[in-house]
mmCIF file of C-alpha atoms in Angstrom:
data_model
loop_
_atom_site.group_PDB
_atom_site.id
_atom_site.type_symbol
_atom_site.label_atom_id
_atom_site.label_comp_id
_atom_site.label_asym_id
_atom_site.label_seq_id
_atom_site.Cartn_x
_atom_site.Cartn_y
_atom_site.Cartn_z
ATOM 1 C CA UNK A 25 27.473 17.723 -10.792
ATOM 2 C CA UNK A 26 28.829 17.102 -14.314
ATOM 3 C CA UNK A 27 27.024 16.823 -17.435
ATOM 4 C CA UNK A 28 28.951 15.126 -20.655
ATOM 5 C CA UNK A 29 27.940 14.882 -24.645
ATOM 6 C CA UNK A 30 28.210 11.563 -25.939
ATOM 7 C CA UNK A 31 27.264 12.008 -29.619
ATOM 8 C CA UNK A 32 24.312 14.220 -28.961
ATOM 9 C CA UNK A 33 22.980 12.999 -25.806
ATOM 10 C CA UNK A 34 23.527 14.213 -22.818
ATOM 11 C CA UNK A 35 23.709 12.400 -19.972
ATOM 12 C CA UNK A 36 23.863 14.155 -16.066
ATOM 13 C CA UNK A 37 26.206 12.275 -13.987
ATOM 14 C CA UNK A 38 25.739 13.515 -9.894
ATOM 15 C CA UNK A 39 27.330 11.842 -6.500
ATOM 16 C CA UNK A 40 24.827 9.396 -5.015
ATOM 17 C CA UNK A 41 23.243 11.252 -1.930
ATOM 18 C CA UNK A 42 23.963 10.480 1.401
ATOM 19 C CA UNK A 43 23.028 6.644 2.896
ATOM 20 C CA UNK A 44 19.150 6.571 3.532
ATOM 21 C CA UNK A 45 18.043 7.264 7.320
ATOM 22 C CA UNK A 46 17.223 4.312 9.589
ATOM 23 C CA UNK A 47 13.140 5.362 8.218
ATOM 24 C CA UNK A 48 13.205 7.182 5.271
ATOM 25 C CA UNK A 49 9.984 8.794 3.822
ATOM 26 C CA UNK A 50 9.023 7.981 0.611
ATOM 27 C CA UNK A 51 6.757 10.198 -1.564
ATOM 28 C CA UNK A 52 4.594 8.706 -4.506
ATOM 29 C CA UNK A 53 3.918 10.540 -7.223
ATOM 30 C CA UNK A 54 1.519 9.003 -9.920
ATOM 31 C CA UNK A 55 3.182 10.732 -12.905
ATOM 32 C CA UNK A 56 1.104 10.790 -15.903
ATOM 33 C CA UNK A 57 -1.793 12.279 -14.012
ATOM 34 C CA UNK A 58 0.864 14.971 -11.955
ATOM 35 C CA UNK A 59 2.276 15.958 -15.405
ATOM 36 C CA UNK A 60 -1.798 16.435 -16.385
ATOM 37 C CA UNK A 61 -2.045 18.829 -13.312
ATOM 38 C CA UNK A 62 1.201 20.646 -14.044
ATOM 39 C CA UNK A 63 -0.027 20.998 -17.060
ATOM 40 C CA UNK A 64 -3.162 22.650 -16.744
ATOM 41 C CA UNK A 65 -1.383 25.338 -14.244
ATOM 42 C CA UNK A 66 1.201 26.108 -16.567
ATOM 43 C CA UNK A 67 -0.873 26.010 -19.382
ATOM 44 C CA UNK A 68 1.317 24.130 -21.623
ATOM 45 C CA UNK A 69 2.309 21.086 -22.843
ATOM 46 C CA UNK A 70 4.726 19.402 -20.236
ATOM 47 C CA UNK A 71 6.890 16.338 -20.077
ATOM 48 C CA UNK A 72 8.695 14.945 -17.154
ATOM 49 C CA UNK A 73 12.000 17.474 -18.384
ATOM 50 C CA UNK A 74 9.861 20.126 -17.802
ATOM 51 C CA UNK A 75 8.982 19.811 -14.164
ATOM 52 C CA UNK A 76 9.654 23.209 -12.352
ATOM 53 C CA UNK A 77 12.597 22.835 -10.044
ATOM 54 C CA UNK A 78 10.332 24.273 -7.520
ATOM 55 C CA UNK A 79 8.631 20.889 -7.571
ATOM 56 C CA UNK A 80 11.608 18.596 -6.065
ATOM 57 C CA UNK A 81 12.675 21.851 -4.028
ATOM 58 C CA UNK A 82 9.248 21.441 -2.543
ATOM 59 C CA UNK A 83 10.070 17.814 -2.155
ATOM 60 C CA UNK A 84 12.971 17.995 -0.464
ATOM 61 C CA UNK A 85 11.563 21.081 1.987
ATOM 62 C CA UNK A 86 9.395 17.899 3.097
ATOM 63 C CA UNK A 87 11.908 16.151 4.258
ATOM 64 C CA UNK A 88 11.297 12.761 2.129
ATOM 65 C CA UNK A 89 14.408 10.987 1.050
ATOM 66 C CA UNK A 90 12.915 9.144 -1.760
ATOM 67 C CA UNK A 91 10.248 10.019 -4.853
ATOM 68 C CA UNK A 92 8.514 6.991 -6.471
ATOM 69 C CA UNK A 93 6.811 7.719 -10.154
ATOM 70 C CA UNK A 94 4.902 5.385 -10.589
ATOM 71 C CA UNK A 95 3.573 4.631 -14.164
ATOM 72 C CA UNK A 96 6.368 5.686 -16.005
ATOM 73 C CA UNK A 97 6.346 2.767 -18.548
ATOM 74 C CA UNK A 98 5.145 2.827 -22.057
ATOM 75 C CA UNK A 99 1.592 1.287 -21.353
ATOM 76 C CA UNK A 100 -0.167 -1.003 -23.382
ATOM 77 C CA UNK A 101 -2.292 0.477 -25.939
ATOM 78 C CA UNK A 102 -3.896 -3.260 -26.367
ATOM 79 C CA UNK A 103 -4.610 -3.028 -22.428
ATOM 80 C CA UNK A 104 -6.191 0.407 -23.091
ATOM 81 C CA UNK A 105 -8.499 -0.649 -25.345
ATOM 82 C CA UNK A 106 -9.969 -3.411 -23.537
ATOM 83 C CA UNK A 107 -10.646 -0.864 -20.514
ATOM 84 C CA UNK A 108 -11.971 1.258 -23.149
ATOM 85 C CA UNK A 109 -14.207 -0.637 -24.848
ATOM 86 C CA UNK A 110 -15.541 -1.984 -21.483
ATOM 87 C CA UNK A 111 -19.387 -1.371 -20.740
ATOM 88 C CA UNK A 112 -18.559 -2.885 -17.285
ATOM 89 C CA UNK A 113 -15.522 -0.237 -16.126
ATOM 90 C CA UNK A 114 -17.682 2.562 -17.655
ATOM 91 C CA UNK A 115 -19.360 3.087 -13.646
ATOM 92 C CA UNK A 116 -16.417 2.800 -12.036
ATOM 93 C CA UNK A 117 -14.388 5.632 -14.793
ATOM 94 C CA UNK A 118 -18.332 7.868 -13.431
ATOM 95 C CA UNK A 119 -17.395 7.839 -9.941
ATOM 96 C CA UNK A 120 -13.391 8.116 -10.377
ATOM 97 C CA UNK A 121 -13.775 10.951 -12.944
ATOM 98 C CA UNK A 122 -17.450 12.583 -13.531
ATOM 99 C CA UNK A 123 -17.491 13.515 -17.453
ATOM 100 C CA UNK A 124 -14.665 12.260 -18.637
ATOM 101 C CA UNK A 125 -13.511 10.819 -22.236
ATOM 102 C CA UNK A 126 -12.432 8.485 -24.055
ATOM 103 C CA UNK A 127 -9.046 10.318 -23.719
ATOM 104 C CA UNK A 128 -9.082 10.136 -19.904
ATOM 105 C CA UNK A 129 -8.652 6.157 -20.448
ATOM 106 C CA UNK A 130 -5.412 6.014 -20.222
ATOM 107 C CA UNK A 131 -4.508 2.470 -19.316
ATOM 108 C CA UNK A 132 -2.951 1.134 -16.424
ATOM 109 C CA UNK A 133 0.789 1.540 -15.275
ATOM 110 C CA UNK A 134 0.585 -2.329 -14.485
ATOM 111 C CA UNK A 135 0.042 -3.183 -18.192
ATOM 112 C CA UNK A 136 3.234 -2.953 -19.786
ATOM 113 C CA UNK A 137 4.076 -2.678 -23.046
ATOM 114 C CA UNK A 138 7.714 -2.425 -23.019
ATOM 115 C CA UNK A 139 10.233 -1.095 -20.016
ATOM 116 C CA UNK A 140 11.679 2.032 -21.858
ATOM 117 C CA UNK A 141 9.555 5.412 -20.884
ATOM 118 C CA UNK A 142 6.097 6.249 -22.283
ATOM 119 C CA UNK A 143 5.965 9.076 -24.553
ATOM 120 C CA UNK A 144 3.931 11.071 -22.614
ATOM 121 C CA UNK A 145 6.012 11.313 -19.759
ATOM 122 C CA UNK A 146 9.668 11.462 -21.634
ATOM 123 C CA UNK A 147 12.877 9.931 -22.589
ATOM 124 C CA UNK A 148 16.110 8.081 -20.651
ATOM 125 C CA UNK A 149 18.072 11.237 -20.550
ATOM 126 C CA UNK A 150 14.534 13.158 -18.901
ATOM 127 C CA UNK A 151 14.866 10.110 -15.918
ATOM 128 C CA UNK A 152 18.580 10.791 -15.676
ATOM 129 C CA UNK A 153 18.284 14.650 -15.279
ATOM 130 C CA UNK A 154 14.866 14.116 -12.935
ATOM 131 C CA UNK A 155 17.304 11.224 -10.897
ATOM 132 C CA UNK A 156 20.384 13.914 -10.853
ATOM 133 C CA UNK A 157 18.099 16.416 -9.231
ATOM 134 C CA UNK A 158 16.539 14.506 -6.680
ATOM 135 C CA UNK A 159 20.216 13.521 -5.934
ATOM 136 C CA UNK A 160 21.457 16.873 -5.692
ATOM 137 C CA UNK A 161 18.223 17.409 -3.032
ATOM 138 C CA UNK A 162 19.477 14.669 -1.359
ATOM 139 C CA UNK A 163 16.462 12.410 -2.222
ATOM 140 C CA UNK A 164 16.965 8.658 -4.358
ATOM 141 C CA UNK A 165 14.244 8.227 -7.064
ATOM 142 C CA UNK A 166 12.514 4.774 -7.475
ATOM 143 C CA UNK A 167 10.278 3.520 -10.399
ATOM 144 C CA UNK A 168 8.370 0.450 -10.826
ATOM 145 C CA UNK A 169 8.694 -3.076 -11.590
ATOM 146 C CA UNK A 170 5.839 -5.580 -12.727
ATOM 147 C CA UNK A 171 7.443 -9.121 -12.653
ATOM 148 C CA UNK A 172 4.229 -10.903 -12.719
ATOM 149 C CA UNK A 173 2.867 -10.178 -16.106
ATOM 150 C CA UNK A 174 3.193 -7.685 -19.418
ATOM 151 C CA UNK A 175 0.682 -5.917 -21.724
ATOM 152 C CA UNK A 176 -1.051 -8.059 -24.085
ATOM 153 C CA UNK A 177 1.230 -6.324 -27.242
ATOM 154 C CA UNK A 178 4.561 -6.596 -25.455
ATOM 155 C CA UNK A 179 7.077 -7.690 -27.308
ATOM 156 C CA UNK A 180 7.837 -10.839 -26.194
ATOM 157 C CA UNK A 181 4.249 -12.275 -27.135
ATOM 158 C CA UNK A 182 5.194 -13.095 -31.094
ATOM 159 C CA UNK A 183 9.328 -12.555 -30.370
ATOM 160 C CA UNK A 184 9.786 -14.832 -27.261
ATOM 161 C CA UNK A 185 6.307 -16.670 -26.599
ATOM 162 C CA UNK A 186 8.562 -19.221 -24.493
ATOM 163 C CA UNK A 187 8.882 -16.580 -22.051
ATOM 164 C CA UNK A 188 4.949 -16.663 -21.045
ATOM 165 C CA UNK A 189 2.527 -19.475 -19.652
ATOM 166 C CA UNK A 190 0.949 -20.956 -22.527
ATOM 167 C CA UNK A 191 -2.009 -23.292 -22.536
ATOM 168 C CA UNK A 192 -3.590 -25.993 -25.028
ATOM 169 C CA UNK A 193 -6.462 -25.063 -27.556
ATOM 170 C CA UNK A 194 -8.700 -27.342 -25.071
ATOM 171 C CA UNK A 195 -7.560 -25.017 -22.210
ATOM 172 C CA UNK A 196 -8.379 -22.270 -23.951
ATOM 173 C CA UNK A 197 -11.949 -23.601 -25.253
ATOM 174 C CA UNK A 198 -12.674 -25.170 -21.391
ATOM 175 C CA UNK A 199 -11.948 -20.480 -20.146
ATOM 176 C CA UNK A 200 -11.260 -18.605 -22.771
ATOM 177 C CA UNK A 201 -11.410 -15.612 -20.529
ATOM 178 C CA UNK A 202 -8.119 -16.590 -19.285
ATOM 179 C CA UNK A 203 -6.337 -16.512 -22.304
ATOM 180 C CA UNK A 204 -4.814 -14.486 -25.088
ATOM 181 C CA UNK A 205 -5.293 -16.143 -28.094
ATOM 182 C CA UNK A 206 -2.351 -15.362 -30.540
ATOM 183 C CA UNK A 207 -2.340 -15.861 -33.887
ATOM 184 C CA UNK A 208 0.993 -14.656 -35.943
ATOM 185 C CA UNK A 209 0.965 -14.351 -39.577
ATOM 186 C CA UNK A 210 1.317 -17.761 -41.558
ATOM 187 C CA UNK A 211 1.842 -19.740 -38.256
ATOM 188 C CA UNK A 212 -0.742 -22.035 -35.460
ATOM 189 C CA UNK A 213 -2.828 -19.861 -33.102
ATOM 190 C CA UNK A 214 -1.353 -20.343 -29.540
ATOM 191 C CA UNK A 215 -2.448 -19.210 -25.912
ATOM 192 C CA UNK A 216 -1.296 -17.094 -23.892
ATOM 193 C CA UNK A 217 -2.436 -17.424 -19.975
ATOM 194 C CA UNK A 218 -3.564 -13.750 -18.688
ATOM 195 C CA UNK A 219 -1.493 -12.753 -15.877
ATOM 196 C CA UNK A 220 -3.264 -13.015 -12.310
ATOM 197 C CA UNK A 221 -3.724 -13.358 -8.243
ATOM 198 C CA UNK A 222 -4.698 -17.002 -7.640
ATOM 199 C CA UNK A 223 -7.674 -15.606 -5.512
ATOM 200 C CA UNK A 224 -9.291 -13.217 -8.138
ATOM 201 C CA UNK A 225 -10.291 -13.426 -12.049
ATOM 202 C CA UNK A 226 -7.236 -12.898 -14.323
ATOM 203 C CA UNK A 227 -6.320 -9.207 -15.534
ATOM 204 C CA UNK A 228 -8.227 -8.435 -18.796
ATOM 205 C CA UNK A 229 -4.965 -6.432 -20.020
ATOM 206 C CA UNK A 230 -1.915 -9.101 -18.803
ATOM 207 C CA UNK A 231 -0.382 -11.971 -20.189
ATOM 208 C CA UNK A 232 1.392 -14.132 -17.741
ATOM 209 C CA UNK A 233 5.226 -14.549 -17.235
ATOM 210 C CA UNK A 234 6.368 -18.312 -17.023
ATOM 211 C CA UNK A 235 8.918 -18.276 -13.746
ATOM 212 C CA UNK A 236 9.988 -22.030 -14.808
ATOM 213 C CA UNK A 237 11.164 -20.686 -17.791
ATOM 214 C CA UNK A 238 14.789 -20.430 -16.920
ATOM 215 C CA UNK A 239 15.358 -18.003 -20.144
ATOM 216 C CA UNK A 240 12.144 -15.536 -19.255
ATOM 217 C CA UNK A 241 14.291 -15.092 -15.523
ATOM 218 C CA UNK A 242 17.046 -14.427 -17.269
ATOM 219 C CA UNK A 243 15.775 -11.996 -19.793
ATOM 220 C CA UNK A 244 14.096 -10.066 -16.735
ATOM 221 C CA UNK A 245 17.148 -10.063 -14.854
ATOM 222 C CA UNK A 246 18.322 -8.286 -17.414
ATOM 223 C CA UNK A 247 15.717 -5.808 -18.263
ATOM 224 C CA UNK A 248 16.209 -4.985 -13.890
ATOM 225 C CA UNK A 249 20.065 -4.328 -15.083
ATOM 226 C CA UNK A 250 18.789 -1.666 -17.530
ATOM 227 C CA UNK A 251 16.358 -0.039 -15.686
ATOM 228 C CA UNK A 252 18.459 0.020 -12.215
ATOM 229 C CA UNK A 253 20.751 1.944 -14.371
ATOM 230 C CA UNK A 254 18.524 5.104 -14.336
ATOM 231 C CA UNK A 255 17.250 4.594 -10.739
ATOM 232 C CA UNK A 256 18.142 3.701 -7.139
ATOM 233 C CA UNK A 257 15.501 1.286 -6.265
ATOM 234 C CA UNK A 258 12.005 -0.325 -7.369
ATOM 235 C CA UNK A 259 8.693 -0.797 -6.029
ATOM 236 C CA UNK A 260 7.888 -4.492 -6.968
ATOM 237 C CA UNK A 261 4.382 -5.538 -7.699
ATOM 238 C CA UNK A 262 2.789 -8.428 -6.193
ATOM 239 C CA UNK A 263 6.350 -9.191 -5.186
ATOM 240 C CA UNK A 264 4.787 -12.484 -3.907
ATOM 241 C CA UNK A 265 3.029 -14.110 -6.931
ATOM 242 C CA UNK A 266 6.714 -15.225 -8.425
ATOM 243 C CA UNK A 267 8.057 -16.922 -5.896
ATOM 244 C CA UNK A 268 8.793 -20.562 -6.276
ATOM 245 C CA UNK A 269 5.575 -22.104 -4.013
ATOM 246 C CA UNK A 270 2.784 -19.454 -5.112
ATOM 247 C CA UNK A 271 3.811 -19.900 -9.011
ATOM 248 C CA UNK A 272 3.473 -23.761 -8.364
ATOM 249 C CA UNK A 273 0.047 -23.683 -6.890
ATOM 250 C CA UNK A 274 -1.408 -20.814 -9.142
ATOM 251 C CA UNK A 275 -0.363 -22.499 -12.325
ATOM 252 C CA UNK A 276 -0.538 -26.148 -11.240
ATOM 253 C CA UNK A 277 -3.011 -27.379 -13.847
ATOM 254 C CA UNK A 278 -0.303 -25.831 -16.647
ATOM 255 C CA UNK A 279 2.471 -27.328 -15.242
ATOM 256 C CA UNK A 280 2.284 -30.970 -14.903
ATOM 257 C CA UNK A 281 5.439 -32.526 -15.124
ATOM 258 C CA UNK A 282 7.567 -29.374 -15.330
ATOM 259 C CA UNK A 283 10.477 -29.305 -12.581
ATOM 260 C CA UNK A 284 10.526 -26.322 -10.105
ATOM 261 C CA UNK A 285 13.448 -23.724 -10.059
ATOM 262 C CA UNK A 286 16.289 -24.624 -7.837
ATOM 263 C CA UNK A 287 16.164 -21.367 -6.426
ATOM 264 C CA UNK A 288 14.156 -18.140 -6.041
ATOM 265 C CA UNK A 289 14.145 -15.473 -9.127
ATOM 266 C CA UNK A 290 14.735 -12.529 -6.022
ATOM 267 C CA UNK A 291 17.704 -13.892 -5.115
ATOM 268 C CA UNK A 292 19.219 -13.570 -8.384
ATOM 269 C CA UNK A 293 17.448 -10.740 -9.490
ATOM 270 C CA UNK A 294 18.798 -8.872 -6.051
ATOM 271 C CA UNK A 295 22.135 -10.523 -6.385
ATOM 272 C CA UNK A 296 22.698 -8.717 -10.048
ATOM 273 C CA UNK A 297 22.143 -5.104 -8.593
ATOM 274 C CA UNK A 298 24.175 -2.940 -6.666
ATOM 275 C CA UNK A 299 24.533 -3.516 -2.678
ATOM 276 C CA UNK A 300 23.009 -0.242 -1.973
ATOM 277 C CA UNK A 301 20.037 -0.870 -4.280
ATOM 278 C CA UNK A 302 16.464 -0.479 -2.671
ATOM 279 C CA UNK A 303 13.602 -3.184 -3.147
ATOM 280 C CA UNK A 304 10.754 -2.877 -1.934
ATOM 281 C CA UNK A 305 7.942 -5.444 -2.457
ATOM 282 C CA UNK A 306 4.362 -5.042 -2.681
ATOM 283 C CA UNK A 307 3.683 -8.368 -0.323
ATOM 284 C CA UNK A 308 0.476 -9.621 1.223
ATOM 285 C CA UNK A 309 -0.145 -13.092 3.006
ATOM 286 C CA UNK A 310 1.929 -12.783 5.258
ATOM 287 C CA UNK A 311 4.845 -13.277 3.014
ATOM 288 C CA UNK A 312 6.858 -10.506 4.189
ATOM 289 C CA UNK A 313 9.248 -12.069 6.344
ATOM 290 C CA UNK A 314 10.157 -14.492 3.529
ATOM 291 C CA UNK A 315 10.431 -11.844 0.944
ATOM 292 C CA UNK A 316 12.902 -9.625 3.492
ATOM 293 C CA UNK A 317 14.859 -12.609 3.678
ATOM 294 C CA UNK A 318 15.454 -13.253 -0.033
ATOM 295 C CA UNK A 319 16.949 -9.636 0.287
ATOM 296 C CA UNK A 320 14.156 -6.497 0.237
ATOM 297 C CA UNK A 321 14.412 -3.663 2.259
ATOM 298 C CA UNK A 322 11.078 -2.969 2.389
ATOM 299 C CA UNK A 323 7.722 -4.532 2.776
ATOM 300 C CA UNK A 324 4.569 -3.333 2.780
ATOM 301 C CA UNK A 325 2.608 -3.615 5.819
ATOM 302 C CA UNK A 326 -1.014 -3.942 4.783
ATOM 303 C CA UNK A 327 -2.233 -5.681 7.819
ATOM 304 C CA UNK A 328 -1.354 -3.085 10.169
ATOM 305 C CA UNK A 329 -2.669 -0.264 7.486
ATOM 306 C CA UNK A 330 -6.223 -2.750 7.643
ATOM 307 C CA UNK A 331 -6.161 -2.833 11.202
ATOM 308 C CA UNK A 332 -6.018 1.173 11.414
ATOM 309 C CA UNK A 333 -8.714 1.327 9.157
ATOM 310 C CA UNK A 334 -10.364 -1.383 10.943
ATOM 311 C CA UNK A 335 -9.781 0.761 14.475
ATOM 312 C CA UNK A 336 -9.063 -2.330 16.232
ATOM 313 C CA UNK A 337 -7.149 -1.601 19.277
ATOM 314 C CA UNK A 338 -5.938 -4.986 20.484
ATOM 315 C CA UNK A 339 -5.133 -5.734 17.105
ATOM 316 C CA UNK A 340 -3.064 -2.540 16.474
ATOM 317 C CA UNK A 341 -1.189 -3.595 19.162
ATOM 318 C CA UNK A 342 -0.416 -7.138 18.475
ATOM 319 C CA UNK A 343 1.089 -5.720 15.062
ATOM 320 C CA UNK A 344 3.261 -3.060 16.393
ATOM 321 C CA UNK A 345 4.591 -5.411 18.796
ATOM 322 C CA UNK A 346 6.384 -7.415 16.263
ATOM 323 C CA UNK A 347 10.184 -8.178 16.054
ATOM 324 C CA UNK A 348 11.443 -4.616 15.773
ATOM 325 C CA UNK A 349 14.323 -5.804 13.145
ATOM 326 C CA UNK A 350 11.512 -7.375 11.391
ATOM 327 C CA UNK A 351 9.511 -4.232 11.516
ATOM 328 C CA UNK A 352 12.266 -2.328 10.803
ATOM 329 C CA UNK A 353 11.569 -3.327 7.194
ATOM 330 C CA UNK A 354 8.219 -3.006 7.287
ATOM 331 C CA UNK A 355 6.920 -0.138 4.277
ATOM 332 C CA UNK A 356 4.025 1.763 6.273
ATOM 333 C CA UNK A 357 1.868 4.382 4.022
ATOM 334 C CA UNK A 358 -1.134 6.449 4.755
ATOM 335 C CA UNK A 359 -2.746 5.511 1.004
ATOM 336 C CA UNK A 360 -2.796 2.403 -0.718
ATOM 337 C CA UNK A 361 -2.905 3.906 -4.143
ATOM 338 C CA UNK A 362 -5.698 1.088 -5.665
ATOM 339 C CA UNK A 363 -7.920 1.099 -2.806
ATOM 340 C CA UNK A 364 -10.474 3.404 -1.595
#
């Protein structure tokens, strides 16, 4: 391990760990509200620098190979006030967290307001010295990556509204619930389509990423470049939504006339990080063959973790008699994190 100064900042530099294991175990950590719980041992103020040692020791006594914080983002304070001024989340906050506060509204990790770390949790240099220690454990450390959408105050909304699906003032009169509306100082209102799943109501606290927009790809591909520099893989949300046939049919009625990519935004996105990078996609539909062959390691397995909870035998089965290459890359957990 060496650690160097380059004009007060200093940065940890370790040896990657050895390759993963044919199976590696991955441990989840949801950070902001593990850095609460830290905190109220301790009984101090505590940011992700200031995670005992004893913690990845722990860790690593487990035998995982990789730790995923989620939510390490700087969230969207827009996002959190919509959830916060929401009669209609109020029941669910009851039964997730009896007596809490305004302050216990924190926002969600899938809300982004910009890719750099929240406050709360740290700095660059805190993921580089967390990454170096999990490497010196052995263990990799992944983070998270959102493609689908951003917060409704990210950046790009008044600095690159190209970048996001936009829809007409009529749209936006005909469901206004599914838009932003924008309106910039001294310029025309526009809208800005919220981000969502073609089966379910937009997200309140998204706006939507345009994937024909060959200049939004390549501004994300390079936002991955940054953030794989501080990392060794990324959990990819709703890997599925982005790719080339889903984006046509969800946003069909705001793309008339618009031509479809040549190719997939995985590929290149893959293609522009190291070899020994690790992807893993949040995929449902039974997408996941197509996503592993566009290049993830990993992808999750819902219908075998439904058919467990389902305690269907026969179906059980049928799942875990699959291809074993294909299962092979299949992401298996005991806890989807946003389900009961």
């Amino acid at each position: 391990m060496v650690a160097t100064s380059d004009g007060g900042r200093v940065t940890t530099i370790v040896n990657a760990p050895s390759p993963l294991p044919p199976h590696p175990h991955l441990y989840q950590i949801h950070t902001w509200a593990w850095l609460d719980e830290l905190e109220r041992a301790a009984g101090r103020p505590l940011k992700l620098r200031d995670v005992p040692d004893a913690e990845w020791d722990r860790l690593s006594g487990l035998s995982f190979d990789i730790v995923y914080l989620l939510g390490i983002w700087r969230r969207s304070l827009a996002g959190r006030h919509i959830f916060r001024t929401d009669a209609a989340s109020f029941r669910v906050f009851d039964h997730a967290l009896p007596g809490w506060t305004m302050e216990s509204v924190i926002g969600s990790p899938f809300s982004i307001a910009d890719y750099a770390p929240d406050p709360r949790i740290g700095t660059w240099d805190d993921i580089d010295q967390v990454r170096a220690k999990l490497h010196a454990r052995g263990m990799r450390l992944i983070l998270d990556f959102i493609p689908n959408h951003v917060g409704p105050d990210h950046g790009w909304i008044t600095s690159h509204p190209d970048y996001l699906m936009q829809g007409s003032e009529l749209d936006f009169q005909h469901k206004p619930s599914d838009f932003l509306l924008i309106e910039p100082d001294g310029k025309p209102p526009y809208f800005v389509a919220r981000g969502r799943d073609p089966y379910f109501a937009p997200w309140a606290d998204t706006a939507q990423i345009d994937y024909f927009s060959e200049k939004a790809r390549a501004a994300l591909v390079g936002v991955l470049k940054t953030i794989g520099s501080h990392c060794d893989g990324l959990r990819c949300d709703m890997a599925m939504l982005i790719l080339n046939n889903v984006f046509s049919r969800t946003w069909a009625h705001l793309l008339v006339e618009r031509a479809v990519p040549k190719g997939e935004f995985w590929s290149d996105a893959i293609a522009a990080l190291p070899a020994d990078f690790v992807w893993m996609a949040e995929v449902y539909w039974d997408m996941e063959a197509e996503l592993q062959t566009l290049g993830f390691n990993y992808t999750y397995d819902k219908r075998l973790y439904d058919r467990l909870k389902a305690g269907n035998i026969p179906d059980i089965r049928g799942r875990l008699s699959a291809d074993v290459t294909y299962q092979s890359h299949m992401a298996r957990f005991l806890e989807n994190h946003d389900e009961a």
